[in-house]
């Protein structure tokens, strides 16, 4: 199974492809970051992100998409901007008829590092260890790979359910 992890952002959207191989082994396939010109208006930035994600999906043909949920920002404007980028990621996945699974940042960190409050550098190091590869240069890409790894870990435990079903379920304890 090939999973596309997405770390959405209105300036930089990270992506990472992880494959679950025989015996559940994790394999790094590819990763990157879609960085947009901050001088562009929001609609143009979102369009650029959508085209970049479409290219990734067309090239790698993932079977599932794992997206980080919005976490509470102190800055409401930042949360709204993040929500726009998440919406683009969800739309692109839905357009490709790929099931989407959403995970809270704390769940992703816990799944990858064993600690829900892990710092970005800890996540980056564990992603590199788990995938037996060099850590991505950009945190956005390592966070996206972490989302993909998180999804694969949840599949192993049989707890993964599509986002549209999970949204209507009671919140899980963290």
XYZ file of N, CA, C and O in Angstrom:
696
model
N 0.848 -1.183 0.000
C 0.000 0.000 0.000
C 0.887 1.238 0.000
O 1.825 1.342 0.768
N 0.560 2.178 -0.869
C 1.273 3.442 -0.987
C 0.403 4.550 -0.403
O -0.750 4.703 -0.792
N 0.985 5.323 0.550
C 0.241 6.379 1.227
C 0.921 7.727 0.966
O 2.137 7.856 1.112
N 0.107 8.698 0.593
C 0.563 10.076 0.439
C 0.228 10.823 1.715
O -0.940 10.941 2.084
N 1.246 11.300 2.407
C 1.046 12.157 3.566
C 1.141 13.602 3.124
O 1.973 13.946 2.270
N 0.275 14.440 3.689
C 0.271 15.862 3.325
C 0.305 16.704 4.589
O -0.487 16.499 5.507
N 1.247 17.647 4.631
C 1.329 18.647 5.690
C 0.937 19.974 5.039
O 1.768 20.636 4.416
N -0.348 20.342 5.130
C -0.820 21.515 4.393
C -0.327 22.837 4.966
O -0.141 22.975 6.173
N -0.131 23.771 4.080
C 0.237 25.136 4.455
C -0.024 26.050 3.283
O 0.086 25.622 2.128
N -0.371 27.290 3.551
C -0.685 28.218 2.460
C 0.578 28.788 1.812
O 0.510 29.356 0.726
N 1.712 28.627 2.467
C 2.994 29.065 1.879
C 3.801 27.870 1.390
O 4.415 27.926 0.333
N 3.826 26.816 2.204
C 4.532 25.594 1.848
C 3.682 24.408 2.266
O 3.267 24.316 3.416
N 3.421 23.527 1.335
C 2.702 22.287 1.605
C 3.676 21.140 1.397
O 4.216 20.967 0.303
N 3.901 20.390 2.475
C 4.799 19.251 2.387
C 4.049 18.015 1.936
O 2.857 17.870 2.200
N 4.739 17.134 1.242
C 4.156 15.868 0.823
C 5.210 14.778 0.950
O 6.405 15.041 0.869
N 4.729 13.558 1.181
C 5.641 12.429 1.289
C 4.907 11.139 0.969
O 3.758 10.961 1.364
N 5.564 10.272 0.252
C 4.997 8.984 -0.129
C 5.745 7.884 0.619
O 6.973 7.799 0.543
N 4.981 7.057 1.337
C 5.542 5.910 2.052
C 4.775 4.672 1.604
O 3.552 4.709 1.472
N 5.511 3.614 1.381
C 4.896 2.357 0.973
C 5.059 1.323 2.081
O 6.118 1.232 2.697
N 3.981 0.595 2.330
C 4.031 -0.508 3.281
C 4.359 -1.752 2.482
O 3.593 -2.174 1.623
N 5.533 -2.306 2.773
C 5.990 -3.468 2.021
C 5.678 -4.772 2.723
O 4.896 -4.810 3.678
N 6.298 -5.842 2.262
C 6.093 -7.167 2.863
C 6.434 -7.150 4.354
O 7.430 -6.563 4.762
N 5.605 -7.783 5.129
C 5.837 -7.836 6.566
C 5.631 -6.504 7.259
O 6.029 -6.331 8.409
N 5.035 -5.557 6.553
C 4.777 -4.247 7.155
C 5.962 -3.300 7.128
O 5.922 -2.234 7.739
N 7.030 -3.665 6.419
C 8.207 -2.803 6.333
C 7.841 -1.480 5.660
O 7.060 -1.448 4.710
N 8.395 -0.399 6.185
C 8.152 0.922 5.618
C 9.218 1.247 4.579
O 10.406 1.026 4.800
N 8.780 1.789 3.452
C 9.707 2.158 2.390
C 9.451 3.602 1.970
O 8.322 3.967 1.628
N 10.499 4.408 1.987
C 10.425 5.784 1.501
C 10.370 5.739 -0.024
O 11.195 5.089 -0.665
N 9.379 6.412 -0.592
C 9.255 6.458 -2.048
C 9.721 7.820 -2.567
O 10.573 7.900 -3.437
N 9.158 8.890 -2.007
C 9.509 10.243 -2.455
C 8.958 11.247 -1.452
O 8.074 10.930 -0.655
N 9.478 12.458 -1.515
C 8.946 13.541 -0.692
C 9.330 14.868 -1.311
O 10.204 14.930 -2.169
N 8.668 15.903 -0.848
C 8.987 17.232 -1.332
C 8.114 18.278 -0.668
O 7.340 17.969 0.241
N 8.271 19.476 -1.136
C 7.488 20.587 -0.611
C 7.082 21.482 -1.775
O 7.886 21.753 -2.665
N 5.832 21.877 -1.745
C 5.315 22.795 -2.755
C 5.338 24.176 -2.112
O 4.522 24.484 -1.246
N 6.322 24.970 -2.503
C 6.457 26.318 -1.955
C 5.922 27.315 -2.964
O 6.231 27.224 -4.154
N 5.100 28.227 -2.476
C 4.495 29.204 -3.374
C 5.019 30.599 -3.072
O 5.456 30.884 -1.963
N 4.949 31.440 -4.068
C 5.378 32.825 -3.937
C 4.390 33.552 -3.017
O 3.194 33.639 -3.326
N 4.876 34.060 -1.914
C 4.018 34.718 -0.923
C 3.400 36.022 -1.422
O 2.464 36.528 -0.813
N 3.905 36.536 -2.540
C 3.334 37.775 -3.059
C 2.061 37.513 -3.861
O 1.319 38.443 -4.157
N 1.831 36.244 -4.213
C 0.607 35.900 -4.942
C -0.598 36.028 -4.016
O -0.503 35.810 -2.812
N -1.721 36.317 -4.594
C -2.971 36.346 -3.831
C -3.311 34.922 -3.414
O -2.901 33.950 -4.057
N -4.069 34.785 -2.338
C -4.409 33.470 -1.802
C -4.995 32.525 -2.852
O -4.565 31.367 -2.943
N -5.956 32.944 -3.669
C -6.502 32.004 -4.670
C -5.430 31.439 -5.603
O -5.450 30.250 -5.920
N -4.477 32.270 -6.003
C -3.413 31.792 -6.891
C -2.493 30.827 -6.159
O -2.045 29.827 -6.725
N -2.193 31.097 -4.891
C -1.348 30.177 -4.112
C -2.040 28.831 -3.967
O -1.417 27.782 -4.117
N -3.337 28.842 -3.672
C -4.083 27.598 -3.510
C -4.140 26.816 -4.824
O -4.029 25.586 -4.834
N -4.294 27.526 -5.937
C -4.306 26.886 -7.250
C -2.961 26.207 -7.515
O -2.909 25.066 -7.977
N -1.867 26.901 -7.191
C -0.522 26.367 -7.381
C -0.334 25.106 -6.534
O 0.206 24.108 -7.006
N -0.806 25.127 -5.300
C -0.719 23.959 -4.415
C -1.526 22.800 -4.996
O -1.067 21.660 -5.032
N -2.729 23.097 -5.491
C -3.567 22.024 -6.049
C -2.889 21.372 -7.247
O -2.901 20.140 -7.374
N -2.302 22.156 -8.103
C -1.628 21.603 -9.278
C -0.426 20.754 -8.862
O -0.172 19.691 -9.442
N 0.315 21.211 -7.864
C 1.457 20.442 -7.369
C 1.035 19.102 -6.796
O 1.654 18.062 -7.074
N -0.043 19.093 -5.996
C -0.536 17.841 -5.420
C -1.096 16.918 -6.493
O -0.909 15.696 -6.437
N -1.759 17.488 -7.494
C -2.253 16.668 -8.608
C -1.100 15.978 -9.318
O -1.195 14.800 -9.680
N 0.011 16.695 -9.517
C 1.188 16.112 -10.166
C 1.751 14.957 -9.344
O 2.121 13.918 -9.888
N 1.818 15.139 -8.014
C 2.334 14.095 -7.124
C 1.445 12.854 -7.217
O 1.935 11.726 -7.337
N 0.151 13.052 -7.177
C -0.795 11.931 -7.243
C -0.703 11.223 -8.596
O -0.669 9.991 -8.666
N -0.613 11.988 -9.650
C -0.507 11.401 -10.994
C 0.782 10.572 -11.119
O 0.781 9.478 -11.676
N 1.869 11.064 -10.554
C 3.158 10.373 -10.671
C 3.244 9.125 -9.790
O 3.793 8.109 -10.201
N 2.701 9.205 -8.567
C 2.927 8.134 -7.588
C 1.725 7.220 -7.333
O 1.877 6.183 -6.693
N 0.555 7.591 -7.772
C -0.661 6.773 -7.638
C -0.867 6.204 -6.229
O -0.950 4.987 -6.048
N -0.972 7.080 -5.210
C -1.181 6.564 -3.852
C -2.565 5.940 -3.709
O -3.499 6.297 -4.424
N -2.667 5.010 -2.761
C -3.936 4.335 -2.496
C -4.696 4.973 -1.350
O -5.872 4.670 -1.146
N -4.017 5.842 -0.596
C -4.649 6.552 0.519
C -3.894 7.858 0.729
O -2.729 7.980 0.365
N -4.606 8.821 1.313
C -4.006 10.114 1.650
C -4.216 10.357 3.136
O -5.319 10.181 3.650
N -3.132 10.730 3.814
C -3.187 11.071 5.240
C -2.867 12.557 5.379
O -1.833 13.018 4.898
N -3.791 13.289 5.994
C -3.643 14.740 6.119
C -3.683 15.126 7.593
O -4.499 14.607 8.356
N -2.812 16.030 7.946
C -2.808 16.554 9.309
C -4.009 17.474 9.500
O -4.329 18.278 8.628
N -4.696 17.325 10.634
C -5.838 18.186 10.933
C -5.350 19.556 11.387
O -4.184 19.741 11.711
N -6.274 20.495 11.429
C -5.957 21.837 11.918
C -5.790 21.758 13.422
O -6.601 21.159 14.121
N -4.714 22.342 13.903
C -4.544 22.429 15.346
C -4.872 23.842 15.756
O -4.888 24.753 14.935
N -5.183 24.038 17.013
C -5.602 25.344 17.501
C -4.433 26.312 17.470
O -3.407 26.076 18.095
N -4.602 27.352 16.736
C -3.601 28.414 16.652
C -3.976 29.521 17.625
O -5.143 29.746 17.902
N -2.949 30.211 18.085
C -3.224 31.422 18.857
C -3.702 32.517 17.909
O -4.464 33.367 18.275
N -3.245 32.407 16.664
C -3.589 33.390 15.651
C -4.714 32.806 14.783
O -4.499 31.861 14.027
N -5.896 33.365 14.878
C -7.054 32.866 14.135
C -6.814 32.956 12.629
O -7.182 32.046 11.884
N -6.188 34.025 12.178
C -5.915 34.190 10.744
C -5.056 33.032 10.226
O -5.320 32.497 9.151
N -4.052 32.626 11.001
C -3.200 31.502 10.590
C -4.007 30.215 10.484
O -3.811 29.425 9.559
N -4.905 29.992 11.423
C -5.744 28.791 11.395
C -6.643 28.796 10.163
O -6.838 27.747 9.531
N -7.163 29.945 9.808
C -8.026 30.041 8.629
C -7.220 29.780 7.354
O -7.669 29.045 6.471
N -6.025 30.343 7.276
C -5.169 30.126 6.103
C -4.812 28.642 5.978
O -4.846 28.081 4.891
N -4.498 28.010 7.102
C -4.192 26.583 7.106
C -5.413 25.783 6.650
O -5.299 24.827 5.882
N -6.584 26.202 7.090
C -7.823 25.539 6.685
C -8.040 25.579 5.181
O -8.506 24.603 4.581
N -7.692 26.690 4.566
C -7.812 26.798 3.101
C -6.897 25.776 2.414
O -7.327 25.087 1.480
N -5.664 25.686 2.877
C -4.709 24.749 2.271
C -5.152 23.305 2.496
O -5.029 22.459 1.602
N -5.695 23.013 3.673
C -6.223 21.670 3.944
C -7.379 21.347 3.004
O -7.479 20.240 2.482
N -8.235 22.339 2.779
C -9.366 22.146 1.872
C -8.907 21.779 0.476
O -9.502 20.902 -0.169
N -7.842 22.421 0.008
C -7.295 22.102 -1.312
C -6.791 20.660 -1.327
O -7.074 19.908 -2.264
N -6.068 20.261 -0.285
C -5.540 18.896 -0.219
C -6.673 17.874 -0.224
O -6.619 16.867 -0.941
N -7.717 18.148 0.555
C -8.863 17.236 0.605
C -9.563 17.161 -0.749
O -9.963 16.079 -1.204
N -9.723 18.297 -1.400
C -10.379 18.346 -2.705
C -9.589 17.579 -3.762
O -10.162 16.812 -4.535
N -8.275 17.776 -3.771
C -7.444 17.086 -4.766
C -7.531 15.571 -4.562
O -7.676 14.815 -5.527
N -7.463 15.126 -3.314
C -7.564 13.686 -3.033
C -8.939 13.166 -3.455
O -9.043 12.109 -4.094
N -9.985 13.894 -3.102
C -11.345 13.470 -3.459
C -11.523 13.440 -4.977
O -12.174 12.546 -5.510
N -10.930 14.403 -5.664
C -11.016 14.438 -7.133
C -10.371 13.208 -7.752
O -10.788 12.748 -8.812
N -9.343 12.676 -7.093
C -8.671 11.471 -7.569
C -9.306 10.199 -7.035
O -8.772 9.109 -7.237
N -10.430 10.355 -6.320
C -11.154 9.216 -5.741
C -10.264 8.390 -4.808
O -10.321 7.163 -4.801
N -9.429 9.093 -4.030
C -8.512 8.449 -3.091
C -9.058 8.663 -1.688
O -9.375 9.793 -1.310
N -9.170 7.599 -0.896
C -9.676 7.767 0.471
C -8.753 8.652 1.305
O -7.531 8.545 1.219
N -9.357 9.529 2.089
C -8.616 10.482 2.920
C -8.784 10.109 4.384
O -9.891 9.833 4.848
N -7.683 10.154 5.108
C -7.671 9.887 6.537
C -7.011 11.074 7.213
O -5.993 11.572 6.730
N -7.600 11.552 8.295
C -7.090 12.740 8.972
C -6.592 12.365 10.361
O -7.226 11.573 11.061
N -5.465 12.960 10.729
C -4.860 12.695 12.024
C -4.432 14.011 12.673
O -3.884 14.889 12.002
N -4.665 14.099 13.965
C -4.244 15.272 14.730
C -2.722 15.287 14.823
O -2.086 14.227 14.846
N -2.123 16.475 14.880
C -0.659 16.559 15.001
C -0.115 15.729 16.166
O 0.911 15.062 16.027
N -0.812 15.734 17.285
C -0.354 14.971 18.442
C -0.366 13.472 18.145
O 0.545 12.745 18.558
N -1.366 13.003 17.417
C -1.453 11.587 17.058
C -0.314 11.200 16.124
O 0.289 10.131 16.274
N -0.006 12.061 15.173
C 1.093 11.798 14.233
C 2.413 11.727 14.988
O 3.187 10.780 14.820
N 2.663 12.699 15.846
C 3.919 12.711 16.617
C 4.029 11.488 17.512
O 5.086 10.872 17.610
N 2.936 11.131 18.167
C 2.913 9.965 19.045
C 3.196 8.689 18.256
O 3.971 7.828 18.684
N 2.616 8.584 17.080
C 2.778 7.403 16.237
C 4.216 7.237 15.756
O 4.706 6.123 15.625
N 4.886 8.347 15.511
C 6.235 8.297 14.942
C 7.326 8.303 16.011
O 8.321 7.598 15.893
N 7.133 9.096 17.070
C 8.197 9.253 18.074
C 7.886 8.598 19.415
O 8.775 8.449 20.236
N 6.616 8.279 19.638
C 6.223 7.750 20.943
C 5.879 8.837 21.937
O 5.533 8.567 23.083
N 5.947 10.119 21.498
C 5.640 11.259 22.357
C 4.836 12.280 21.569
O 5.315 12.806 20.560
N 3.617 12.556 22.020
C 2.728 13.460 21.307
C 3.153 14.913 21.286
O 2.672 15.696 20.479
N 4.088 15.271 22.150
C 4.570 16.651 22.183
C 5.950 16.807 21.583
O 6.659 17.772 21.869
N 6.352 15.871 20.734
C 7.691 15.890 20.135
C 7.920 17.159 19.326
O 7.007 17.698 18.712
N 9.160 17.604 19.326
C 9.571 18.759 18.527
C 9.814 18.317 17.083
O 9.997 17.138 16.802
N 9.834 19.286 16.176
C 10.001 18.989 14.742
C 11.293 18.217 14.467
O 11.305 17.311 13.639
N 12.380 18.563 15.154
C 13.651 17.862 14.934
C 13.559 16.396 15.356
O 14.138 15.522 14.704
N 12.824 16.117 16.430
C 12.641 14.733 16.864
C 11.847 13.950 15.816
O 12.180 12.801 15.509
N 10.796 14.576 15.294
C 9.989 13.932 14.254
C 10.859 13.649 13.036
O 10.849 12.539 12.494
N 11.634 14.624 12.625
C 12.489 14.489 11.448
C 13.477 13.332 11.626
O 13.664 12.514 10.723
N 14.106 13.233 12.787
C 15.077 12.159 13.042
C 14.408 10.786 13.043
O 14.947 9.830 12.487
N 13.236 10.688 13.656
C 12.546 9.393 13.700
C 12.036 8.982 12.324
O 12.073 7.798 11.983
N 11.577 9.939 11.534
C 11.140 9.636 10.171
C 12.313 9.039 9.397
O 12.171 8.014 8.724
N 13.482 9.657 9.514
C 14.677 9.160 8.823
C 15.034 7.755 9.305
O 15.368 6.881 8.487
N 14.944 7.516 10.607
C 15.257 6.191 11.153
C 14.263 5.140 10.668
O 14.650 4.053 10.235
N 12.976 5.459 10.764
C 11.946 4.500 10.384
C 11.998 4.147 8.895
O 11.719 3.023 8.504
N 12.344 5.140 8.082
C 12.388 4.924 6.634
C 13.776 4.553 6.128
O 13.962 4.340 4.928
N 14.751 4.515 7.055
C 16.129 4.166 6.701
C 16.640 5.005 5.533
O 17.138 4.486 4.531
N 16.454 6.308 5.680
C 16.866 7.251 4.646
C 17.329 8.539 5.323
O 17.162 8.710 6.526
N 17.888 9.432 4.553
C 18.265 10.734 5.096
C 17.009 11.545 5.359
O 16.030 11.444 4.620
N 17.075 12.358 6.406
C 15.934 13.221 6.736
C 15.739 14.249 5.626
O 16.706 14.778 5.085
N 14.482 14.516 5.281
C 14.227 15.561 4.286
C 14.766 16.904 4.780
O 14.804 17.165 5.982
N 15.150 17.730 3.841
C 15.678 19.049 4.191
C 14.604 19.912 4.849
O 14.863 20.603 5.822
N 13.395 19.853 4.332
C 12.311 20.702 4.840
C 11.469 19.962 5.872
O 11.116 18.803 5.679
N 11.143 20.668 6.963
C 10.277 20.096 7.996
C 8.911 19.726 7.436
O 8.301 18.759 7.892
N 8.430 20.499 6.463
C 7.115 20.228 5.872
C 7.082 18.844 5.236
O 6.097 18.117 5.358
N 8.171 18.465 4.574
C 8.240 17.146 3.942
C 8.339 16.053 4.993
O 7.679 15.004 4.874
N 9.135 16.256 6.046
C 9.240 15.215 7.079
C 7.928 15.088 7.844
O 7.526 13.979 8.216
N 7.220 16.188 8.058
C 5.906 16.115 8.711
C 4.907 15.349 7.833
O 4.069 14.599 8.342
N 4.999 15.525 6.526
C 4.117 14.796 5.613
C 4.436 13.303 5.626
O 3.531 12.464 5.658
N 5.718 12.963 5.616
C 6.109 11.555 5.721
C 5.621 10.966 7.038
O 5.160 9.814 7.085
N 5.696 11.760 8.104
C 5.217 11.300 9.415
C 3.720 11.001 9.362
O 3.261 10.020 9.955
N 2.951 11.825 8.649
C 1.507 11.582 8.513
C 1.256 10.265 7.782
O 0.382 9.485 8.168
N 2.035 10.006 6.737
C 1.893 8.752 5.993
C 2.256 7.558 6.878
O 1.547 6.543 6.882
N 3.337 7.676 7.640
C 3.748 6.608 8.557
C 2.665 6.368 9.602
O 2.323 5.228 9.915
N 2.115 7.440 10.136
C 1.045 7.349 11.131
C -0.119 6.538 10.557
O -0.651 5.642 11.227
N -0.498 6.823 9.341
C -1.615 6.099 8.738
C -1.292 4.608 8.607
O -2.126 3.754 8.925
N -0.102 4.293 8.164
C 0.294 2.894 8.026
C 0.281 2.203 9.387
O -0.178 1.071 9.513
N 0.753 2.894 10.412
C 0.714 2.325 11.767
C -0.726 2.069 12.202
O -1.015 1.059 12.839
N -1.635 2.977 11.869
C -3.040 2.795 12.251
C -3.696 1.659 11.469
O -4.570 0.972 11.987
N -3.285 1.450 10.241
C -3.796 0.328 9.456
C -3.379 -0.977 10.118
O -4.164 -1.905 10.235
N -2.124 -1.026 10.556
C -1.610 -2.237 11.216
C -2.461 -2.587 12.425
O -2.725 -3.741 12.685
N -2.883 -1.534 13.150
C -3.685 -1.765 14.348
C -5.162 -1.928 14.041
O -5.959 -2.180 14.928
N -5.519 -1.749 12.775
C -6.911 -1.913 12.373
C -7.818 -0.807 12.854
O -9.020 -0.972 12.921
N -7.243 0.367 13.177
C -8.065 1.442 13.724
C -8.346 2.554 12.727
O -8.970 3.529 13.074
N -7.874 2.422 11.516
C -8.015 3.501 10.553
C -9.382 3.465 9.878
O -9.803 2.446 9.364
N -10.068 4.605 9.919
C -11.358 4.724 9.250
C -11.362 5.992 8.423
O -10.679 6.950 8.754
N -12.096 6.011 7.317
C -12.105 7.198 6.466
C -12.540 8.455 7.221
O -13.335 8.387 8.162
N -12.014 9.588 6.788
C -12.256 10.867 7.459
C -13.736 11.203 7.562
O -14.186 11.718 8.580
N -14.520 10.913 6.521
C -15.942 11.286 6.547
C -16.702 10.472 7.592
O -17.705 10.935 8.120
N -16.214 9.278 7.909
C -16.834 8.481 8.964
C -16.299 8.917 10.317
O -17.043 9.092 11.279
N -14.982 9.135 10.406
C -14.350 9.537 11.662
C -14.895 10.863 12.164
O -15.013 11.095 13.368
N -15.259 11.752 11.226
C -15.770 13.075 11.630
C -17.057 12.967 12.418
O -17.371 13.829 13.245
N -17.822 11.898 12.194
C -19.083 11.725 12.892
C -18.974 10.823 14.124
O -19.956 10.614 14.818
N -17.761 10.297 14.361
C -17.558 9.420 15.514
C -17.159 10.249 16.735
O -16.636 11.356 16.598
N -17.360 9.735 17.944
C -16.917 10.435 19.144
C -15.409 10.594 19.119
O -14.707 9.728 18.588
N -14.910 11.674 19.687
C -13.471 11.950 19.699
C -12.738 10.883 20.492
O -13.187 10.457 21.547
N -11.603 10.443 19.956
C -10.789 9.447 20.657
C -9.938 10.137 21.709
O -9.508 11.279 21.528
N -9.675 9.449 22.789
C -8.807 9.993 23.838
C -7.380 9.885 23.387
O -6.972 8.896 22.797
N -6.611 10.914 23.682
C -5.196 10.932 23.279
C -4.308 10.695 24.470
O -4.496 11.082 25.520
